[in-house]
Amino acid sequence: MKTSDIFRSAWGSLRQRKFRTALTCLGIAIGIAAIVALLSLSQGFQSTMTSQIEQGYGLNTLTVSSGGFFQGGEASSFTLYVNDTQQINGIEGVVLSTSILTGQANLSHGENSLMATLAGVNYTEYSDIQSELFVASEGVIPQKPDNNTVVLGYRVANPHGYNFTTLASVGDNVTISVFTRQNLNFVWINYTFTVSAVLEESGGFGPMSLDSRVFIPIETAERIFDTHEASTILVKIEDPSLADEVEERIESLYEDQVTVISPSGFIQQAQTIFSMVDLFLGGIAGISLLVAGVGIMNIMIVSVVERTREIGILKALGAKNRTILGMFLSEAVLVGVLGGLMGIALGAGLSQIMAELINRGFGFPSFGEGNHIGRGSPGSGFLNINPVFTPALVLGSLAFAIAIGTLFGLYPAWRAAKKEPVNALRYE
Amino acid sequence: MKVIEGDFVAIFGPSGSGKTTLLNMLGALDKPTEGKVLIDGTDTMTLSDNGLAELRLKKVGFVFQFFALLSRVTALQNVEVAMMLAEISSSKRRERAGELLGMVGLQGREAHKPSELSGGEQQRVAIARALANNPGYVLLDEPTGNLDQKTGQEISNLLKRLNQEEKKTFIIVTHDPKIAKVASRILYFVDGRISQEVKKFEDIRYF
């Protein structure tokens, strides 16, 4: 029997039992939809992150921090100091380095307040290294730092999810409160700053994003937090191709007590993590496909029993075992194809809905009551994920659906094929 | 026993005499445990399942008491299925299926499903299907057993006509004297063996 005729007759028999076929396909479709939705979102998240890292730091920027970052090593007792930049500046290939000192603080203006990451920076050096992102949309970033100036990230000035739209604008006096210990007492100490600029929206997510940061002169930060420890030092290098060499020189300067991250290295490490996440998500969705496969097998075994007489007739007419096998197997393959296509469409829709929810900040609620000190934060920063459907994802999941159909259709088809014609004909 | 092309043989005997078993062996559905079945000189004992299927496809047509039509497809498609197995192109087989249904007197009934046809009509579809691949012979197992007297007679006449006009070879297995009478050779079958061969039904002597 010709392959085209085998598929045509399989199609006819599936149409004969529309409801049953639809339910069987649905099982496959749910599993495939889960795979497509999860992996396309993960892909979208990766590409958003990668482009933001490249854009945010530039490929000629290294980040030096003490202790492990992604290495998962034990916390290092080693600390970087703000004036370590002097030594790093002396390294061959380095154009400029600047320290960042961060800490948590509450920012308030009038009745409204939120928690934010306070970053002490040297405005001049920092805007040189982060020239793409450290750009004022309102006001001017002070060139000669006045100790009482503050530059607000976009999401700090215009937070999500608060019952006020703008926290503060240029020229406003804001209060920064730092929780600290005075002998045996814990107290909030207030400082007053004048907003001199609000940054342009930079995108990015989490605490990495400039949008959710409050910038003050580093000398002021050293005073407020009473420390000279730098959380990170940004290093600008002459050329991205020198990244590895300079990285090694910095590491050897500190005898490997620091972690130096280049944007490309960071992206690589992040991708390693993402591929593990993908495997995990794909594995979970894959289990649901196995369940769907068992469903196919179950339905097909019933179908083979029901159609015993038909099998007997076909065999009497001269159908070979492999023809019968092909007929039943092609039904399973078609169920895989249909379920796969349904699943891809369903998954595409689902991922758009999920992306929309994530982009609106679902899952990162930031409740700001406004007048309670210490509550709320600028939220997750601004995330913009678009699910990415690579041909590999679409074709791969379709192939997977077909493989599941084939695999679980094999046994019932084999049972159909090996029926004795004489007995099958007698079956009522 | 021996059957040659153009024969119209009836294997007549009481129920339980092993007629259906004989038919299964003659039709290459089953292999004999003793003795030999030669189809065009090929011993069925020497063939694999595949070989037997191939033989059924090319040499044998079957008609069963309960018609054995595929219920989900039309009369025309039922006839086509046999040719589909023989890998005949769809335009060719549609044309031939139409001709065959015409030959058994079913013009205009092609698009009906078996459930929409009478018993006699269903049996005609089965006969058309059995003839689809120009088999060497057609085996009929109680072809009138599930039909009323009148329809049974019509089927008998149809077979007679196909044998005389189209030179089709038929082997009927039956316990119904009326259809056995149509055959030109009658083999009386008792207890698993042929006891007499006669040309006329009336010549059978019962001991």
XYZ file of C-alpha atoms in Angstrom:
635
model
C 0.000 0.000 0.000
C 1.288 3.432 -0.900
C 2.400 5.686 1.947
C 0.063 8.441 0.804
C -2.867 6.012 0.908
C -1.835 4.828 4.359
C -1.892 8.395 5.659
C -5.139 9.149 3.869
C -6.861 6.171 5.453
C -5.371 7.046 8.868
C -6.721 10.560 8.495
C -10.132 9.174 7.587
C -10.180 6.969 10.633
C -9.148 9.860 12.916
C -11.934 12.011 11.490
C -14.312 9.161 12.168
C -13.695 9.627 15.886
C -13.334 13.386 16.119
C -13.921 13.822 19.812
C -11.568 11.041 20.788
C -8.908 12.338 18.423
C -9.276 15.888 19.746
C -8.832 14.746 23.338
C -5.773 12.676 22.489
C -4.261 15.610 20.600
C -5.022 17.911 23.511
C -2.794 15.851 25.769
C 0.130 16.370 23.406
C -0.827 20.004 22.836
C -0.692 20.857 26.536
C 2.805 19.438 26.914
C 4.084 21.131 23.776
C 2.436 24.431 24.752
C 4.232 24.308 28.085
C 7.575 23.675 26.392
C 7.082 26.397 23.789
C 5.831 28.993 26.264
C 8.508 28.386 28.885
C 11.437 28.135 26.503
C 10.422 31.096 24.328
C 10.092 33.249 27.434
C 13.427 32.050 28.714
C 14.963 32.862 25.316
C 13.370 36.295 25.399
C 14.662 36.896 28.895
C 18.165 35.873 27.827
C 18.258 38.131 24.825
C 16.879 41.079 26.832
C 19.502 40.498 29.457
C 22.344 40.028 27.012
C 21.567 43.193 25.122
C 21.219 45.136 28.340
C 24.540 43.944 29.643
C 26.219 44.857 26.397
C 24.498 48.201 26.304
C 24.777 48.878 30.031
C 28.425 48.203 30.559
C 29.879 48.320 27.135
C 32.263 45.621 26.124
C 35.261 47.643 27.279
C 34.176 47.730 30.909
C 35.265 45.294 33.590
C 33.632 44.996 36.980
C 35.821 44.200 39.963
C 34.232 42.952 43.145
C 35.461 41.127 46.187
C 34.539 37.508 46.629
C 32.725 35.214 44.278
C 29.857 36.392 42.180
C 28.706 33.457 40.138
C 31.498 31.210 41.298
C 29.517 30.199 44.326
C 32.638 30.441 46.475
C 32.578 31.234 50.141
C 32.215 34.825 51.161
C 35.597 36.424 51.016
C 36.875 38.455 53.907
C 38.823 40.480 51.435
C 37.575 43.999 50.849
C 38.092 46.568 48.151
C 38.648 50.153 49.167
C 37.471 53.247 47.399
C 40.995 54.478 46.695
C 42.086 51.140 45.210
C 41.386 52.820 41.904
C 44.789 54.440 42.149
C 46.509 51.060 41.843
C 44.153 49.798 39.155
C 44.683 52.937 37.100
C 48.374 52.060 37.010
C 47.723 48.713 35.268
C 48.607 48.486 31.605
C 45.557 48.681 29.351
C 43.389 50.497 31.888
C 42.053 53.897 30.877
C 40.135 54.727 33.984
C 38.628 53.102 37.028
C 36.022 54.291 39.472
C 34.656 52.964 42.728
C 31.019 52.479 43.626
C 29.879 52.296 47.223
C 26.378 51.012 47.707
C 23.984 50.708 50.590
C 20.278 50.625 51.297
C 18.443 53.785 52.259
C 14.957 55.167 52.467
C 14.198 58.084 50.217
C 11.343 60.416 51.061
C 9.852 63.568 49.741
C 6.889 65.056 51.546
C 4.475 62.238 52.336
C 5.980 59.729 49.937
C 8.858 57.384 50.453
C 10.497 54.252 49.127
C 13.500 52.028 49.727
C 16.271 52.279 47.188
C 19.865 51.360 46.617
C 22.072 54.304 47.321
C 25.158 54.357 45.111
C 28.055 56.616 45.921
C 29.933 57.458 42.738
C 32.317 59.993 41.347
C 29.900 61.719 38.935
C 32.609 62.660 36.445
C 34.322 59.303 36.253
C 31.094 57.342 36.428
C 29.473 59.240 33.586
C 32.649 58.715 31.560
C 32.455 54.913 31.988
C 28.649 54.618 31.871
C 28.335 57.242 29.169
C 25.427 55.421 27.504
C 23.254 55.167 30.565
C 24.267 57.819 33.051
C 22.492 60.565 31.146
C 20.171 63.151 32.629
C 16.682 63.493 31.221
C 15.915 66.394 33.493
C 18.392 68.699 35.185
C 22.138 68.409 34.904
C 24.518 65.895 36.430
C 26.775 68.073 38.528
C 30.316 68.114 37.215
C 31.834 69.567 40.322
C 30.178 67.442 42.947
C 28.448 69.277 45.637
C 28.139 67.044 48.684
C 24.409 67.524 48.885
C 23.374 66.691 45.354
C 21.505 63.571 44.404
C 20.809 62.054 40.979
C 17.721 59.830 40.800
C 17.263 56.808 38.584
C 14.195 56.933 36.368
C 12.159 54.415 38.356
C 13.037 56.079 41.630
C 11.661 59.387 40.407
C 8.707 57.716 38.674
C 8.036 54.489 40.563
C 5.701 51.682 39.483
C 2.926 50.559 41.704
C 2.749 53.479 44.075
C -0.219 55.655 44.724
C 1.824 58.647 43.658
C 3.204 59.110 40.168
C 6.280 61.200 40.855
C 8.385 60.981 43.959
C 10.530 64.019 43.365
C 11.683 66.268 40.539
C 14.719 68.389 39.888
C 15.162 71.082 42.524
C 13.207 69.258 45.218
C 14.781 68.622 48.569
C 14.594 64.944 49.475
C 15.383 63.182 52.716
C 17.609 60.144 52.680
C 17.375 58.038 55.806
C 19.944 55.432 56.676
C 19.313 52.831 59.317
C 22.328 52.582 61.512
C 23.637 51.577 64.930
C 24.634 54.082 67.535
C 26.214 52.198 70.393
C 23.380 49.892 71.443
C 20.584 51.680 69.669
C 19.356 51.344 66.103
C 18.299 54.614 64.638
C 17.351 56.252 61.362
C 19.589 59.185 60.515
C 18.196 61.713 58.053
C 20.161 63.673 55.482
C 18.796 66.305 53.148
C 19.767 66.387 49.481
C 18.761 68.451 46.508
C 17.768 66.619 43.350
C 19.991 67.915 40.601
C 19.056 65.440 37.879
C 16.783 62.552 36.970
C 18.289 59.945 34.641
C 16.850 58.720 31.394
C 15.163 55.373 31.571
C 17.866 52.772 30.983
C 15.879 49.559 31.115
C 17.471 46.633 32.833
C 16.181 44.692 35.751
C 16.668 44.169 39.415
C 19.264 45.932 41.484
C 21.611 45.938 38.469
C 19.512 48.564 36.775
C 20.431 52.225 37.028
C 16.707 52.980 37.022
C 16.274 51.866 40.586
C 19.323 53.601 41.991
C 19.917 56.838 43.850
C 23.303 58.387 43.100
C 25.158 60.612 45.540
C 28.765 61.782 45.560
C 31.041 59.012 46.790
C 32.587 61.162 49.526
C 29.106 61.687 50.952
C 28.388 57.980 50.760
C 31.600 57.221 52.636
C 30.477 59.598 55.357
C 26.870 58.358 55.555
C 27.735 54.688 55.643
C 30.890 55.336 57.643
C 33.055 53.123 55.465
C 35.703 53.286 52.775
C 34.859 49.871 51.391
C 33.894 49.890 47.752
C 31.267 47.387 46.644
C 32.560 47.361 43.092
C 35.125 49.083 40.969
C 34.328 49.709 37.311
C 37.336 49.609 35.017
C 37.394 51.064 31.543
C 39.934 49.408 29.266
C 41.537 50.595 26.077
C 40.005 47.952 23.870
C 37.527 45.077 24.385
C 40.162 42.651 23.046
C 42.320 43.397 26.092
C 39.578 42.236 28.468
C 41.166 38.891 29.312
C 44.678 40.271 29.800
C 43.575 43.147 32.005
C 41.322 40.803 33.928
C 44.306 38.605 34.741
C 46.480 41.560 35.713
C 43.850 42.854 38.117
C 43.349 39.420 39.609
C 47.057 38.933 40.116
C 47.337 42.383 41.669
C 44.905 41.174 44.352
C 46.319 37.651 44.354
C 42.996 36.209 43.139
C 41.059 37.579 46.083
C 38.753 39.525 43.774
C 36.398 38.612 40.984
C 36.721 40.424 37.709
C 33.792 40.152 35.369
C 33.854 41.194 31.773
C 30.496 41.673 30.060
C 31.184 38.827 27.654
C 32.230 36.554 30.510
C 29.147 37.582 32.422
C 26.936 36.806 29.462
C 28.609 33.430 29.108
C 28.075 32.561 32.724
C 24.505 33.750 32.603
C 23.913 31.595 29.550
C 25.280 28.568 31.352
C 22.752 29.154 34.081
C 19.996 29.714 31.548
C 20.733 26.505 29.716
C 20.339 24.672 33.015
C 17.073 26.483 33.664
C 15.924 25.576 30.136
C 16.769 21.948 30.715
C 14.843 21.962 33.971
C 11.782 23.664 32.485
C 11.916 21.475 29.397
C 12.188 18.411 31.614
C 9.056 19.288 33.549
C 7.118 19.933 30.350
C 8.574 16.727 28.924
C 7.032 14.726 31.769
C 3.599 16.013 30.808
C 4.320 14.803 27.288
C 5.120 11.337 28.573
C 1.724 11.340 30.263
C 0.164 12.371 26.959
C 2.059 9.549 25.268
C 0.618 7.010 27.686
C -2.796 8.479 26.803
C -2.143 7.866 23.121
C -1.105 4.297 23.799
C -4.180 3.688 25.930
C -6.612 5.057 23.338
C -4.883 3.187 20.543
C -4.992 -0.152 22.306
C -8.734 0.329 22.743
C -8.974 1.320 19.108
C -7.081 -1.764 17.951
C -9.446 -4.028 19.884
C -12.485 -2.215 18.512
C -11.190 -2.512 14.989
C -10.148 -6.163 15.168
C -12.708 -7.109 12.514
C -11.543 -4.329 10.205
C -7.996 -5.614 10.606
C -9.208 -9.128 9.744
C -11.005 -7.879 6.623
C -7.950 -5.959 5.448
C -5.733 -8.968 6.028
C -8.113 -11.211 4.095
C -7.969 -8.712 1.255
C -4.205 -9.123 1.229
C -2.882 -6.445 3.609
C 0.594 -7.325 4.858
C 1.540 -7.033 8.532
C 3.613 -3.969 7.815
C 0.680 -2.319 6.054
C -1.491 -2.752 9.151
C 1.414 -1.546 11.305
C 1.818 1.483 9.050
C -1.884 2.319 9.192
C -2.030 2.409 12.967
C 1.364 4.008 13.387
C 0.490 6.775 10.969
C -2.588 7.546 13.057
C -0.321 8.018 16.062
C 2.047 10.158 13.981
C -0.852 12.314 12.820
C -2.011 12.738 16.408
C 1.543 13.868 17.199
C 1.556 16.332 14.307
C -1.878 17.747 15.144
C -1.130 17.921 18.855
C 2.255 19.491 18.120
C 0.796 22.187 15.884
C -1.979 22.905 18.364
C 0.588 23.065 21.142
C 2.852 25.470 19.273
C -0.064 27.825 18.599
C -1.267 27.508 22.177
C 2.255 28.013 23.547
C 2.798 31.094 21.391
C -0.390 32.647 22.733
C 0.414 31.657 26.289
C 3.918 33.117 26.165
C 2.571 36.450 24.896
C 0.144 36.590 27.798
C 2.849 35.643 30.296
C 5.277 38.195 28.839
C 2.597 40.843 29.127
C 2.013 39.965 32.778
C 5.731 39.994 33.555
C 6.252 43.290 31.758
C 3.487 44.836 33.825
C 5.342 43.830 36.944
C 3.181 40.859 37.858
C 4.936 38.765 40.424
C 6.969 41.666 41.744
C 4.378 43.571 43.708
C 5.703 46.700 45.233
C 3.248 48.160 47.661
C 4.027 51.633 48.746
C 1.953 53.127 51.479
C 3.913 56.316 51.027
C 4.300 57.524 54.542
C 5.719 54.439 56.186
C 9.423 54.586 56.312
C 11.113 51.428 55.143
C 8.243 50.033 53.117
C 8.305 49.459 49.429
C 10.994 49.753 46.818
C 11.127 50.948 43.248
C 10.134 47.438 42.280
C 11.812 45.165 39.860
C 13.063 47.851 37.647
C 11.734 47.817 34.168
C 11.639 44.508 32.414
C 10.718 44.183 28.820
C 10.583 40.600 27.643
C 9.477 39.534 24.222
C 9.181 35.783 23.796
C 11.574 34.523 21.157
C 10.536 31.700 18.842
C 13.583 30.250 17.186
C 13.119 27.785 14.317
C 14.928 25.263 16.505
C 12.310 25.653 19.231
C 9.325 25.402 16.880
C 10.665 22.538 14.756
C 12.197 20.814 17.748
C 8.957 20.761 19.690
C 7.033 19.572 16.642
C 9.579 16.807 16.151
C 9.275 15.929 19.827
C 5.481 15.701 19.539
C 5.790 13.411 16.526
C 8.402 11.309 18.296
C 6.096 10.882 21.309
C 3.229 9.878 19.015
C 5.392 7.385 17.162
C 6.977 5.919 20.254
C 3.711 5.303 22.075
C 1.903 4.266 18.892
C 4.399 1.514 18.143
C 3.150 -1.066 20.603
C -0.575 -0.782 19.726
C 0.296 -0.800 16.020
C 2.416 -3.892 16.501
C -0.473 -5.571 18.318
C -2.749 -4.741 15.404
C -0.240 -6.051 12.869
C 0.289 -9.420 14.489
C -3.402 -10.356 14.709
C -4.185 -13.667 13.029
C -6.500 -13.017 10.072
C -8.729 -16.028 10.758
C -9.333 -15.054 14.397
C -9.664 -11.363 13.596
C -12.349 -12.098 10.996
C -14.339 -14.136 13.479
C -14.213 -11.313 16.082
C -17.579 -9.691 16.702
C -9.649 -31.789 -5.216
C -8.582 -29.533 -8.024
C -10.103 -26.298 -9.289
C -9.304 -24.807 -12.680
C -10.048 -21.383 -14.113
C -13.648 -20.836 -15.111
C -14.950 -23.443 -12.662
C -17.996 -22.860 -10.514
C -17.552 -25.223 -7.587
C -19.817 -25.661 -4.599
C -18.483 -27.380 -1.493
C -21.694 -28.582 0.054
C -22.025 -30.141 3.444
C -23.714 -29.996 6.831
C -22.577 -27.442 9.419
C -19.689 -28.607 11.558
C -18.139 -30.619 8.760
C -15.075 -28.340 8.551
C -16.091 -26.346 5.486
C -14.884 -22.999 6.786
C -11.530 -24.467 7.774
C -11.183 -25.793 4.251
C -12.102 -22.390 2.849
C -9.507 -20.655 5.045
C -6.845 -23.007 3.713
C -7.980 -22.577 0.114
C -7.852 -18.815 0.630
C -4.327 -18.804 2.085
C -5.686 -17.426 5.358
C -4.490 -20.511 7.158
C -1.935 -23.243 6.499
C -2.899 -26.906 6.511
C -1.458 -29.109 9.272
C -1.512 -32.066 6.910
C -1.608 -32.252 3.155
C -0.944 -29.486 0.684
C -2.658 -26.500 -0.865
C -1.137 -25.505 -4.195
C -2.166 -22.141 -5.615
C -0.877 -21.723 -9.169
C 1.722 -24.311 -8.254
C 2.854 -22.563 -5.057
C 2.663 -24.598 -1.861
C 1.151 -22.361 0.853
C 3.179 -24.275 3.468
C 6.365 -22.737 2.117
C 5.146 -19.160 2.415
C 5.662 -16.614 5.211
C 2.844 -14.416 6.534
C 3.889 -11.817 3.984
C 3.949 -14.338 1.174
C 0.437 -15.516 2.080
C -0.797 -11.914 2.155
C 0.713 -11.297 -1.265
C -0.974 -14.446 -2.576
C -4.372 -13.390 -1.163
C -3.952 -9.954 -2.677
C -3.204 -11.213 -6.183
C -4.959 -14.569 -6.508
C -7.858 -14.766 -4.057
C -11.116 -12.885 -3.611
C -13.220 -13.374 -0.489
C -16.954 -13.032 0.109
C -18.193 -13.704 3.631
C -21.581 -14.556 5.077
C -21.710 -11.293 7.051
C -20.404 -9.229 4.114
C -17.314 -7.957 6.005
C -17.480 -4.467 4.590
C -15.706 -1.499 6.164
C -18.556 0.358 7.809
C -17.004 3.807 7.802
C -16.502 4.184 4.067
C -18.812 4.154 1.025
C -19.588 1.241 -1.280
C -17.202 2.654 -3.866
C -14.402 3.068 -1.326
C -14.952 -0.465 -0.048
C -14.208 -1.744 -3.525
C -11.300 0.698 -3.823
C -9.663 -0.557 -0.611
C -8.741 -3.845 -2.262
C -7.065 -1.989 -5.111
C -5.456 0.458 -2.697
C -3.676 -2.504 -1.134
C -2.491 -3.454 -4.628
C -1.070 0.080 -5.020
C -3.252 1.038 -7.966
C -3.453 4.767 -8.598
C -6.490 6.514 -7.167
C -7.972 7.650 -10.493
C -7.666 4.163 -11.976
C -9.146 2.401 -8.994
C -12.079 4.816 -8.773
C -12.905 4.106 -12.396
C -12.623 0.358 -11.998
C -14.604 0.344 -8.745
C -17.390 2.158 -10.583
C -17.339 -0.434 -13.365
C -17.404 -3.324 -10.920
C -20.350 -1.886 -8.995
C -22.115 -1.499 -12.338
C -21.359 -5.132 -13.153
C -23.044 -6.325 -9.923
C -26.003 -4.014 -10.523
C -25.320 -1.227 -8.073
C -25.251 1.844 -10.326
C -26.272 4.905 -8.366
C -25.543 3.320 -4.982
C -21.790 4.029 -5.018
C -21.802 6.844 -2.464
C -23.840 4.943 0.147
C -22.287 3.514 3.254
C -22.928 -0.169 4.078
C -25.422 0.812 6.792
C -27.525 2.512 4.111
C -27.612 -0.585 1.897
C -29.778 -3.712 2.113
C -28.204 -7.092 2.835
C -28.363 -8.080 -0.831
C -26.763 -4.823 -1.881
C -24.021 -5.210 0.707
C -23.268 -8.695 -0.590
C -23.058 -7.305 -4.132
C -20.504 -4.737 -2.908
C -18.548 -7.597 -1.340
C -18.624 -9.529 -4.639
C -17.450 -6.441 -6.546
C -14.651 -6.005 -4.040
C -13.635 -9.656 -4.344
C -13.306 -9.217 -8.106
C -11.401 -5.902 -7.888
C -7.877 -7.209 -8.380
C -8.820 -9.800 -11.019
C -8.149 -12.742 -8.699
C -7.622 -16.264 -9.945
C -10.713 -17.351 -8.005
C -13.285 -16.051 -5.532
C -14.063 -17.926 -2.324
C -17.558 -17.445 -0.971
C -18.429 -18.520 2.569
C -22.212 -19.006 2.855
C -22.804 -15.938 0.655
C -26.596 -16.246 0.962
C -26.633 -17.412 4.563
C -27.664 -14.038 5.880
C -30.151 -13.141 3.133
C -33.815 -13.878 2.542
C -34.894 -16.432 -0.108
C -35.499 -13.947 -2.889
C -32.319 -11.944 -2.381
C -30.361 -15.171 -2.021
C -31.686 -16.294 -5.374
C -30.674 -12.972 -6.938
C -27.143 -13.372 -5.625
C -27.035 -16.948 -6.966
C -28.125 -15.685 -10.370
C -25.530 -12.923 -10.303
C -22.771 -15.421 -9.570
C -24.014 -17.694 -12.335
C -24.001 -14.790 -14.783
C -20.504 -13.613 -13.770
C -19.243 -17.187 -14.194
C -20.766 -17.614 -17.630
C -20.316 -14.121 -19.093
C -17.145 -12.886 -17.370
C -15.510 -16.313 -16.932
C -14.993 -15.726 -13.209
C -13.993 -18.720 -11.077
C -16.059 -19.271 -7.930
C -15.724 -21.681 -5.036
C -18.766 -21.542 -2.761
C -18.842 -23.148 0.634
C -22.416 -23.688 1.786
C -24.955 -25.905 3.462
C -27.741 -24.275 1.444
C -28.888 -26.575 -1.399
C -30.385 -23.695 -3.359
C -27.076 -21.982 -4.008
C -25.200 -25.252 -4.340
C -27.509 -26.112 -7.226
C -26.179 -23.150 -9.230
C -22.658 -24.606 -9.345
C -21.386 -26.712 -12.237
C -19.403 -28.979 -9.881
C -20.653 -29.987 -6.474
C -18.360 -31.507 -3.878
C -20.154 -33.201 -1.024
C -18.168 -32.574 2.126
C -18.676 -34.626 5.282
C -16.476 -34.986 8.391
C -13.586 -33.090 6.913
C -13.372 -34.939 3.615
C -14.950 -34.905 0.175
C -17.128 -37.959 -0.176
C -18.592 -37.398 -3.663
C -18.232 -35.151 -6.637
C -21.305 -34.676 -8.864
C -22.373 -32.380 -11.676
C -25.979 -32.134 -10.560
C -27.152 -31.591 -7.012
C -29.798 -34.290 -7.383
C -27.069 -36.855 -7.970
C -25.751 -36.612 -4.421
C -26.425 -39.843 -2.624
C -26.794 -39.609 1.145
C -25.818 -42.685 3.056
